[in-house]
mmCIF file of C-alpha atoms in Angstrom:
data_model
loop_
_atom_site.group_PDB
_atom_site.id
_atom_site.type_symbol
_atom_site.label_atom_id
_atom_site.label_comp_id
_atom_site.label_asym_id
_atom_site.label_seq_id
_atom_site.Cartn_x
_atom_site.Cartn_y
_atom_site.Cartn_z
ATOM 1 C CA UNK I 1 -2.812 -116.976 129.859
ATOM 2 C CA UNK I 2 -5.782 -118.044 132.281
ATOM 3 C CA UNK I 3 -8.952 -118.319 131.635
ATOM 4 C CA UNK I 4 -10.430 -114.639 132.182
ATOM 5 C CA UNK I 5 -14.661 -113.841 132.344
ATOM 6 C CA UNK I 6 -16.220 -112.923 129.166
ATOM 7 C CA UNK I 7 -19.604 -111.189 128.522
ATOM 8 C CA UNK I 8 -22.832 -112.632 127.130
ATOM 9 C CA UNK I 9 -23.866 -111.038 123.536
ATOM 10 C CA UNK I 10 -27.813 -112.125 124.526
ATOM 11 C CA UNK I 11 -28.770 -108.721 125.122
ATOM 12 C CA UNK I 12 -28.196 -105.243 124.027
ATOM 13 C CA UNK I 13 -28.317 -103.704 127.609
ATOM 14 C CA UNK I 14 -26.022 -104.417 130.188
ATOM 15 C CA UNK I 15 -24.973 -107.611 131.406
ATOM 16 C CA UNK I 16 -23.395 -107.545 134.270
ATOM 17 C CA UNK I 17 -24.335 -109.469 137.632
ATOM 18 C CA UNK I 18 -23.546 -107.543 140.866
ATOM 19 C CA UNK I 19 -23.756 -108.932 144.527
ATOM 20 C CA UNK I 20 -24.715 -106.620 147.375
ATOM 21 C CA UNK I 21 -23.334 -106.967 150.387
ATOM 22 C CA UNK I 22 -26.149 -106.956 152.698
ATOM 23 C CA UNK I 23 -24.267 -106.538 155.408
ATOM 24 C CA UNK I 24 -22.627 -103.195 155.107
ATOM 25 C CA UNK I 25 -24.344 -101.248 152.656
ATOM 26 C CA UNK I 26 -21.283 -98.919 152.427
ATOM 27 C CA UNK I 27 -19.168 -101.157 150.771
ATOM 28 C CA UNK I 28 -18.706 -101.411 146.834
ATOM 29 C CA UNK I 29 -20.878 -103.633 145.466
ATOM 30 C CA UNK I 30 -18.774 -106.399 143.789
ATOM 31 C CA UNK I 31 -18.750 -106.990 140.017
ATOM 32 C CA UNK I 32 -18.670 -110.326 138.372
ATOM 33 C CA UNK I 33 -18.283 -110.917 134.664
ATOM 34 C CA UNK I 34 -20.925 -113.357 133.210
ATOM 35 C CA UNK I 35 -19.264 -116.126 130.716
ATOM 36 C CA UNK I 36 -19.703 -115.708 127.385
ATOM 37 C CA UNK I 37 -20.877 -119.193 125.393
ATOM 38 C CA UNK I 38 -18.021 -121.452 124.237
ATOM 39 C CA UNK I 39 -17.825 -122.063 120.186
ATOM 40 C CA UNK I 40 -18.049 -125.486 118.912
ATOM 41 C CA UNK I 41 -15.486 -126.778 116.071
ATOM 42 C CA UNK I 42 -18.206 -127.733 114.139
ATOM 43 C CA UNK I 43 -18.814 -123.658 114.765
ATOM 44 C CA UNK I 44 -15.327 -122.561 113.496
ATOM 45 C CA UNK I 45 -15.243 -125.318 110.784
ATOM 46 C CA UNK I 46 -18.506 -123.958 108.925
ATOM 47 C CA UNK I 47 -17.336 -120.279 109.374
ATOM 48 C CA UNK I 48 -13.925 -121.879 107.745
ATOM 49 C CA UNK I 49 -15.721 -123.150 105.126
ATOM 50 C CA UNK I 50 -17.844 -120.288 103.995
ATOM 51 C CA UNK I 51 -14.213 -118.349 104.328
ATOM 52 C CA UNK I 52 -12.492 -121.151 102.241
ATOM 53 C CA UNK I 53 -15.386 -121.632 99.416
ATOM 54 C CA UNK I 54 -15.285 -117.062 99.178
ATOM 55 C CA UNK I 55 -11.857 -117.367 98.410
ATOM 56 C CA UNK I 56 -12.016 -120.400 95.671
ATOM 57 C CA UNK I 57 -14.638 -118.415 94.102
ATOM 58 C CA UNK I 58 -12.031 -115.442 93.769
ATOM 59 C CA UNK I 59 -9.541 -117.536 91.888
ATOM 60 C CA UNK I 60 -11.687 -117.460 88.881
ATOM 61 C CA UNK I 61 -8.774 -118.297 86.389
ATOM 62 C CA UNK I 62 -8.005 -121.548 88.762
ATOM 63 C CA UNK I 63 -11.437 -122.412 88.186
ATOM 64 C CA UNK I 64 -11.863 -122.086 84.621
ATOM 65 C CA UNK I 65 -8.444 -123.859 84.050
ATOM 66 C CA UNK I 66 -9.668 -127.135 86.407
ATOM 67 C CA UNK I 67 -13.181 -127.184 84.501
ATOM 68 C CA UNK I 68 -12.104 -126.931 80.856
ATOM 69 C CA UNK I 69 -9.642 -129.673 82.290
ATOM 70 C CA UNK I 70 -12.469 -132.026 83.802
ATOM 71 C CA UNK I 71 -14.767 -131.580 80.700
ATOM 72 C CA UNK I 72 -11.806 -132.117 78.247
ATOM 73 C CA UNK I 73 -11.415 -135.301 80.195
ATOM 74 C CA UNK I 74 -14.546 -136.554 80.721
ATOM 75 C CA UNK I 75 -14.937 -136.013 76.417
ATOM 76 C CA UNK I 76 -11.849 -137.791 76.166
ATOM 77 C CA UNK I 77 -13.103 -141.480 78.271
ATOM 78 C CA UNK I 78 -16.426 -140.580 76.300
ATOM 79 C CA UNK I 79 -14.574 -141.044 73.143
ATOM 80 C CA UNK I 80 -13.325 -143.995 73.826
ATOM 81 C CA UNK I 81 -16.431 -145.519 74.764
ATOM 82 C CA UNK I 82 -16.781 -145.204 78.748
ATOM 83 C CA UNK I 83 -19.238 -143.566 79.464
ATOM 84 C CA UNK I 84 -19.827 -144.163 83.056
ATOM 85 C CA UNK I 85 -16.224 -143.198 83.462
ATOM 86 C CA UNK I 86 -16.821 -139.790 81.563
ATOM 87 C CA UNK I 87 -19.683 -139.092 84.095
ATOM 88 C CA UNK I 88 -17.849 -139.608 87.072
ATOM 89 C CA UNK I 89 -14.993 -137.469 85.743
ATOM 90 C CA UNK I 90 -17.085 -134.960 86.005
ATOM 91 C CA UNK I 91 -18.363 -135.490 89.448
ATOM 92 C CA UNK I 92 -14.625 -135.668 90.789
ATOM 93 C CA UNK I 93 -14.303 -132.417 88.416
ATOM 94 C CA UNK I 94 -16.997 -130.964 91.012
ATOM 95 C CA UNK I 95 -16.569 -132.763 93.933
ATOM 96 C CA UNK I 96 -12.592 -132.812 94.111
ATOM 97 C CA UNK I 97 -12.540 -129.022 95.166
ATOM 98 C CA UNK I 98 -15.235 -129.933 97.568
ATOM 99 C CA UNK I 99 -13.344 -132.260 99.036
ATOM 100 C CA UNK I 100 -10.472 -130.510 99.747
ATOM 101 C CA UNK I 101 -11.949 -127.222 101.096
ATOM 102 C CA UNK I 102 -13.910 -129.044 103.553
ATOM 103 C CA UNK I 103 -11.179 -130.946 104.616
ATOM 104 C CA UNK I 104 -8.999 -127.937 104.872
ATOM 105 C CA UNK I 105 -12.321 -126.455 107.239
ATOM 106 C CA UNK I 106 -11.917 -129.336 109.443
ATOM 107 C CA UNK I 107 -8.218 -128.916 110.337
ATOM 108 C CA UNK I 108 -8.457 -125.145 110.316
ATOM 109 C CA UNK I 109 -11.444 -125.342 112.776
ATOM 110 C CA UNK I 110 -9.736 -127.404 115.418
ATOM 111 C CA UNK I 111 -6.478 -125.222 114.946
ATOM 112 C CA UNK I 112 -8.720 -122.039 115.659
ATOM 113 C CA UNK I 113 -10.279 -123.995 118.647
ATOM 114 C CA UNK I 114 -7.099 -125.114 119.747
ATOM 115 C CA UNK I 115 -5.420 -121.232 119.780
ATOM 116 C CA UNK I 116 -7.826 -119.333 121.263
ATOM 117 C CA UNK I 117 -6.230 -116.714 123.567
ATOM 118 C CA UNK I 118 -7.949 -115.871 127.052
ATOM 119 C CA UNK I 119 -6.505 -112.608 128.667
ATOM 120 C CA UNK I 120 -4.735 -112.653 131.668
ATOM 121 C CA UNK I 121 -5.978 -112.659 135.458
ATOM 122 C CA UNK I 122 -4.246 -109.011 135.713
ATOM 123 C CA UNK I 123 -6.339 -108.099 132.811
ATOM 124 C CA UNK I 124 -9.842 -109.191 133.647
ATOM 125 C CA UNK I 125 -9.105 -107.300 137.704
ATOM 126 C CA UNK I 126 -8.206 -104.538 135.727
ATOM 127 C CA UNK I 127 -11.333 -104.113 134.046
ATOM 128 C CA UNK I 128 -13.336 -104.924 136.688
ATOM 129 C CA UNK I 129 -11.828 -102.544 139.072
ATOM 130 C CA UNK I 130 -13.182 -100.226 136.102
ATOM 131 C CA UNK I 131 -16.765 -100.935 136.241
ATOM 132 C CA UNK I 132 -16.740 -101.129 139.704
ATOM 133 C CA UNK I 133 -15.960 -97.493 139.900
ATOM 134 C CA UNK I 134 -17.695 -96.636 137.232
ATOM 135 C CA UNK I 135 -15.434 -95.927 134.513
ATOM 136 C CA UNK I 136 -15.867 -98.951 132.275
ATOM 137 C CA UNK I 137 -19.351 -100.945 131.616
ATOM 138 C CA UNK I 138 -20.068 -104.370 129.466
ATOM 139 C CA UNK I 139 -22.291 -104.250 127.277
ATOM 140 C CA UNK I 140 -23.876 -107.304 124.442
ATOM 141 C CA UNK I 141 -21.494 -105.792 121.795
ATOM 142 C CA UNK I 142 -18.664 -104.036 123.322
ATOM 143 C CA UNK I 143 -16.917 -103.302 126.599
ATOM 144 C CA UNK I 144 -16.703 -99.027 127.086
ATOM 145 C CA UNK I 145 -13.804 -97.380 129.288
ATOM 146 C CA UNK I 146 -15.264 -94.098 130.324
ATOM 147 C CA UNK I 147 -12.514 -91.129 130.526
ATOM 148 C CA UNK I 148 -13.021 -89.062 134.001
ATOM 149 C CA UNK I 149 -15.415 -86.650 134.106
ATOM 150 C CA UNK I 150 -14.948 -83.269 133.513
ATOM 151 C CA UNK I 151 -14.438 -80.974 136.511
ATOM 152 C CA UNK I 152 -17.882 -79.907 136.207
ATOM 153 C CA UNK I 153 -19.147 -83.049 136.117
ATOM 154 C CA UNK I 154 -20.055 -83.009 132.584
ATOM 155 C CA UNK I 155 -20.245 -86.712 130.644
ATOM 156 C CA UNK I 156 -18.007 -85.195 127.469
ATOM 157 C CA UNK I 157 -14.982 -86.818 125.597
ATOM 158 C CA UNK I 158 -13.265 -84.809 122.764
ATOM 159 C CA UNK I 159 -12.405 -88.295 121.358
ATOM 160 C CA UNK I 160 -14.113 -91.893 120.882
ATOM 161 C CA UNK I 161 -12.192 -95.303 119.633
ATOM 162 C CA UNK I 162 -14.012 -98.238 118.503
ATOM 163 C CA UNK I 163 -11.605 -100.652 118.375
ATOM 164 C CA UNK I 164 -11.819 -104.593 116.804
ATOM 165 C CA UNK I 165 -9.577 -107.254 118.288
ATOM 166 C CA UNK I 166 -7.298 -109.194 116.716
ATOM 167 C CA UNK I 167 -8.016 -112.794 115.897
ATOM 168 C CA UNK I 168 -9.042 -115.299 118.781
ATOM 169 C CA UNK I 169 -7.879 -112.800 121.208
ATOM 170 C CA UNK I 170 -10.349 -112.284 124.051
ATOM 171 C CA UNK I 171 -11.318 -108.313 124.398
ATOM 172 C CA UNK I 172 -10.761 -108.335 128.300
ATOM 173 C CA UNK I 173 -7.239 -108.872 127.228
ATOM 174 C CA UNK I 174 -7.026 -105.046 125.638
ATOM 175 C CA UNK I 175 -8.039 -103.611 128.745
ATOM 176 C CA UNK I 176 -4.629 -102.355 130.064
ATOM 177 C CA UNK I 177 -4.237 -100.316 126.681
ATOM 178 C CA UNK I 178 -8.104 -99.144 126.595
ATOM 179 C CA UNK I 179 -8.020 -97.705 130.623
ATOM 180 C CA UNK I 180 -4.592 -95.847 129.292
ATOM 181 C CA UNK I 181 -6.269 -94.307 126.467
ATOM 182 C CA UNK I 182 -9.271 -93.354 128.533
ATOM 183 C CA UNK I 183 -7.469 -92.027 131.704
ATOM 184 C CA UNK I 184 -6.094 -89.617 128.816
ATOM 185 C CA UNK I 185 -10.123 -88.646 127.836
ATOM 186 C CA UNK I 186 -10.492 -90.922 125.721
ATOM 187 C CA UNK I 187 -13.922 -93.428 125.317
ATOM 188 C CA UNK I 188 -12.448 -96.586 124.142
ATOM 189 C CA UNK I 189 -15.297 -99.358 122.792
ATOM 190 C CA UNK I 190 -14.125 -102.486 122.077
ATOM 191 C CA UNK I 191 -16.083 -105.092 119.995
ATOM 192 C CA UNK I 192 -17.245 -108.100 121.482
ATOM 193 C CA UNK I 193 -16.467 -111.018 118.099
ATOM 194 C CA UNK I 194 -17.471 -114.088 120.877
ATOM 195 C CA UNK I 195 -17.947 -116.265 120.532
ATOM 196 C CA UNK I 196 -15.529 -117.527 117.757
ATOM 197 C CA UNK I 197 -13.532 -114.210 118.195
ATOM 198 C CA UNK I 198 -13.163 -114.105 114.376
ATOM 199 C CA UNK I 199 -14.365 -112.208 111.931
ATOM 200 C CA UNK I 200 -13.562 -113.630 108.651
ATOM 201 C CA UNK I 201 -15.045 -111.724 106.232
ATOM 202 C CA UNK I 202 -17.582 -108.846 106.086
ATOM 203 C CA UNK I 203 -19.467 -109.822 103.059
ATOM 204 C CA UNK I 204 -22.188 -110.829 105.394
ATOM 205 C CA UNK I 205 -21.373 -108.297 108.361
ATOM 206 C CA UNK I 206 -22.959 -104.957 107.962
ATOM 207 C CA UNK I 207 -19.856 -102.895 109.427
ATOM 208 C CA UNK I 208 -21.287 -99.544 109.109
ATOM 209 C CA UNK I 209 -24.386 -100.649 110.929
ATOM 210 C CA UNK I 210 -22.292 -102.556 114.089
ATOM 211 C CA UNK I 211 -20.143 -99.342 114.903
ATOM 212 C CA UNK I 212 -22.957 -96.990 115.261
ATOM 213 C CA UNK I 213 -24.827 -99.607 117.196
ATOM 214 C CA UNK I 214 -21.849 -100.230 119.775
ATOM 215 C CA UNK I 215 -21.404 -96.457 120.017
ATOM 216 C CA UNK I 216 -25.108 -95.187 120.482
ATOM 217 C CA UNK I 217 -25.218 -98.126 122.750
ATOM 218 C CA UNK I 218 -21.375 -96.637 124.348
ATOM 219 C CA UNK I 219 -23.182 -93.264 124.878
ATOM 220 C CA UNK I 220 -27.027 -94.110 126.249
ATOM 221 C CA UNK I 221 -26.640 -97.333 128.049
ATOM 222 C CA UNK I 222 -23.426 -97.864 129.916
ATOM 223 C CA UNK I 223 -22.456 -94.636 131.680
ATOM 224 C CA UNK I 224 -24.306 -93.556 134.173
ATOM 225 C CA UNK I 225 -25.740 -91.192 132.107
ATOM 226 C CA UNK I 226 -25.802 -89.664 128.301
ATOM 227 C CA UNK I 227 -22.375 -88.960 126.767
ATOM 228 C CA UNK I 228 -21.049 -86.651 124.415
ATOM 229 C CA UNK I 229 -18.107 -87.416 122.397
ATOM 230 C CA UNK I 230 -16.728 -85.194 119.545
ATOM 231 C CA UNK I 231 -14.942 -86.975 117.315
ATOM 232 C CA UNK I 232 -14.673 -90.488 116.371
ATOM 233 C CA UNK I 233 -11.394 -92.942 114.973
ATOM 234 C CA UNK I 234 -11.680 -96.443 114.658
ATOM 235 C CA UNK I 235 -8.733 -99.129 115.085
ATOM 236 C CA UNK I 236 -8.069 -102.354 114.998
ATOM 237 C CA UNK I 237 -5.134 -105.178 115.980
ATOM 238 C CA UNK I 238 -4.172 -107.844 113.594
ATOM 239 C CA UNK I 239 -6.919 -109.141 111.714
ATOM 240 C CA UNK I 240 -9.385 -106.666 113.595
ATOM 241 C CA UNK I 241 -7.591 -104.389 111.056
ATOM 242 C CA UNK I 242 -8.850 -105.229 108.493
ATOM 243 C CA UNK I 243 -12.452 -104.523 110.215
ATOM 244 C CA UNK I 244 -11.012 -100.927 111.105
ATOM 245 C CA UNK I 245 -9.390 -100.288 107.059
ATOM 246 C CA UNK I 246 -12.983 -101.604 105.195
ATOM 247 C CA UNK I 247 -15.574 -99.657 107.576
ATOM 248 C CA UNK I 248 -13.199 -96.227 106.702
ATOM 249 C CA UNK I 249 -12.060 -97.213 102.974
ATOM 250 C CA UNK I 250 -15.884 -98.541 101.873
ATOM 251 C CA UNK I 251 -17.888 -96.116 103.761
ATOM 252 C CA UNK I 252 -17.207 -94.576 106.823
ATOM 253 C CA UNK I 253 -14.591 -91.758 105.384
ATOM 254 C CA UNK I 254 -16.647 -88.596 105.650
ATOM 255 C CA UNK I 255 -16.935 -88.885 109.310
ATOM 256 C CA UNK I 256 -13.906 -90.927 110.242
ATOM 257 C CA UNK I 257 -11.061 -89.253 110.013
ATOM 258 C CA UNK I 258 -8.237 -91.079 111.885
ATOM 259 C CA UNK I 259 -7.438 -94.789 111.684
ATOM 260 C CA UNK I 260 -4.964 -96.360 114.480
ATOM 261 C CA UNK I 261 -3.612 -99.861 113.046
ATOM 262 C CA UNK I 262 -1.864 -102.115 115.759
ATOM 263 C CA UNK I 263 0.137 -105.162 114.712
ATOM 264 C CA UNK I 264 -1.290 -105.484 111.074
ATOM 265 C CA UNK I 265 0.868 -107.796 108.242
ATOM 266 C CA UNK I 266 -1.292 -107.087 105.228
ATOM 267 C CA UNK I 267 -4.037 -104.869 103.690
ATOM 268 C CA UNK I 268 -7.268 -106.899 103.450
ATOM 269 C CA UNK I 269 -7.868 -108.659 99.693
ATOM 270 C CA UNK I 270 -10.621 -109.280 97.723
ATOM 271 C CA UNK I 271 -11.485 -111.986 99.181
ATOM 272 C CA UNK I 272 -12.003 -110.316 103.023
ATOM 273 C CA UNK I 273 -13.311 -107.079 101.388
ATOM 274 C CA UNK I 274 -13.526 -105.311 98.321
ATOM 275 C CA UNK I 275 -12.219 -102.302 99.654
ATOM 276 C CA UNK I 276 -10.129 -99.323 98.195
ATOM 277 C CA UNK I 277 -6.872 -98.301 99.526
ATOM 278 C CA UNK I 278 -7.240 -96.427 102.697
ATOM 279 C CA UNK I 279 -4.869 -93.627 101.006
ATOM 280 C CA UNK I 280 -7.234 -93.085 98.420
ATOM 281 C CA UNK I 281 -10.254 -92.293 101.481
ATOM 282 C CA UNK I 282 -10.015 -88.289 101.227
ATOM 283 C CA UNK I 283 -8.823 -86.580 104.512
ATOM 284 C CA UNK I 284 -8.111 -89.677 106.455
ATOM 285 C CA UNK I 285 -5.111 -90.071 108.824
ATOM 286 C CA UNK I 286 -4.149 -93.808 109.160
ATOM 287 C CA UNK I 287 -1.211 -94.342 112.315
ATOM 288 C CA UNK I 288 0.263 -98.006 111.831
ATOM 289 C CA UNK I 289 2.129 -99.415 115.443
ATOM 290 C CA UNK I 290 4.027 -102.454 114.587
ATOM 291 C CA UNK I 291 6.461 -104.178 116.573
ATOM 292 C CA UNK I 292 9.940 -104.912 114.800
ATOM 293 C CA UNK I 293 10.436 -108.610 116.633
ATOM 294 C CA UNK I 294 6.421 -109.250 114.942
ATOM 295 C CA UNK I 295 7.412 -112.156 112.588
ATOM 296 C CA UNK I 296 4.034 -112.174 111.240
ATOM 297 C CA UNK I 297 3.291 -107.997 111.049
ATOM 298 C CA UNK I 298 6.771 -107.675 109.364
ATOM 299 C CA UNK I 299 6.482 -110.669 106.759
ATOM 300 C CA UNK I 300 5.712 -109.413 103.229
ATOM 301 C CA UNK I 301 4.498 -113.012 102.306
ATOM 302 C CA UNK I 302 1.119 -111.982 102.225
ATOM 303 C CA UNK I 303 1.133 -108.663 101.210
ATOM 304 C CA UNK I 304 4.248 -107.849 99.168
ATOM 305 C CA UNK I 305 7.769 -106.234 99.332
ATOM 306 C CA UNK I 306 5.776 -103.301 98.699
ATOM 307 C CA UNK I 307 2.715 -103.481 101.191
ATOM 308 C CA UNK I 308 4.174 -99.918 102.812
ATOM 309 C CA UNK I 309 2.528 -98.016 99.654
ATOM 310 C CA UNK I 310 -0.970 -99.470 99.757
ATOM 311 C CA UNK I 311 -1.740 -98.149 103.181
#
């Protein structure tokens, strides 16, 4: 994959640079996508951490079982008279887990850095070929494809997609699928995660609050004008499903009714989101797309022999 233009998440208008040619006013003006900011490691090692330390604080029977094992140590060496050793039992108690999970951030961190996924050249021309003719925009939080308008010339979609990408994956790279959808009538938005292009957990992400930002923002700000759009479905690939399965299972269900889940291996756990089962989220359709050669969207390691019911 080359390295293809990102967008800057600075601003919540539009943020893209265009050239005029001064020369010939009739031609198109020509559309170039601004770079979005490159993540650190030290970036994806603290988001790793916070990640790492949510899900040691889940395993609540682990953690019982290693304290009353460090105390009943340390009261053991204090028994026989070392006291100094007793006390730093119990630090290594404490700081042993410590330890590990930052260690475990730090090679995690340069793995993520290390597999990040640019989309390709075709990709990035595709997309802006879009905005040049108007039919797609970039926005701080998403990139819109705009269906055609109607032949009246009203700005009106019967359906709207918000759609989350999967882990690492750069957005631009979804923009074959999105112009499909929207040549079809449909407005696609998809999320803009830079710059880590993760989202770990939503403990700390409002959900509810970032889709209706990125579509108010998908209907006042990139389209030439005010759109109407009828009904709603969120989506999601890989990991970015387990964005799409939380904002409709937690809270989202009474006006979501359709859920499109591409390339997805597991249902997210307690330790992503505290979520329901999506089959339990009355009225809501959920369609699941995975490919049978996807070693990791067919594995039942992580979710079960069973994973088919909880969806």
């Amino acid at each position: 994959a080359d390295g293809a233009s990102r967008g800057d998440a600075d601003s919540s208008s539009t943020i893209l640079s265009v050239s005029h040619q001064h020369s010939a006013s009739s031609l198109p003006k020509k559309v170039v996508l601004p770079e979005d900011p490159l993540p650190t490691v030290k970036l994806y090692e603290d988001e790793t951490f916070s990640f790492l330390l949510s899900m040691l604080l889940q395993s609540k029977k682990l953690l019982i079982a290693w304290g009353i094992f460090g105390v009943g140590s340390a009261s053991y060496v204090q028994r026989l008279g070392h006291s100094y050793t007793s006390a730093a039992v119990l630090v290594m108690t404490a700081g042993i887990p410590y330890f590990f999970t930052k260690m475990g951030a730090k090679l995690l961190g340069a793995v993520q850095m290390k597999n990040r996924q640019d989309a390709f050249k075709s990709a990035k021309n595709l997309l802006v070929e879009r905005i040049t003719v108007g039919r797609a925009t970039r926005l701080a939080n998403c990139d819109v494809y705009y269906p055609p308008l109607s032949s009246s010339g009203e700005r009106k979609a019967k359906v709207g997609f918000v759609f989350y990408p999967g882990a690492l994956v750069d957005r631009t790279a979804y923009s074959p699928v999105a112009t499909m959808l929207s040549d079809r009538g449909i407005m696609v938005v998809v999320a803009n995660l830079e710059p880590t292009r993760l989202l770990f957990n939503v403990y700390n992400y409002n959900l509810r609050e970032k889709i209706m930002r990125m579509i108010n923002d998908a209907l006042f700000l990139g389209g030439n004008g005010i759109w109407e759009v009828d009904e709603w479905s969120i989506g999601g690939h890989s990991m970015g499903c387990f964005a799409a399965i939380t904002a409709v299972a937690q809270e989202m269900s009474s006006t979501v009714k359709k859920v499109v889940l591409y390339g997805t291996g597991a249902y997210p756990d307690k330790t992503y989101s505290d979520c329901p089962p999506l089959r339990d989220a009355a009225g809501v359709n959920a369609l699941v797309i995975n490919g049978s050669e996807d070693l990791i969207a067919t594995s039942t390691i992580l979710a079960g022999p069973k994973k088919e019911k909880i969806f």
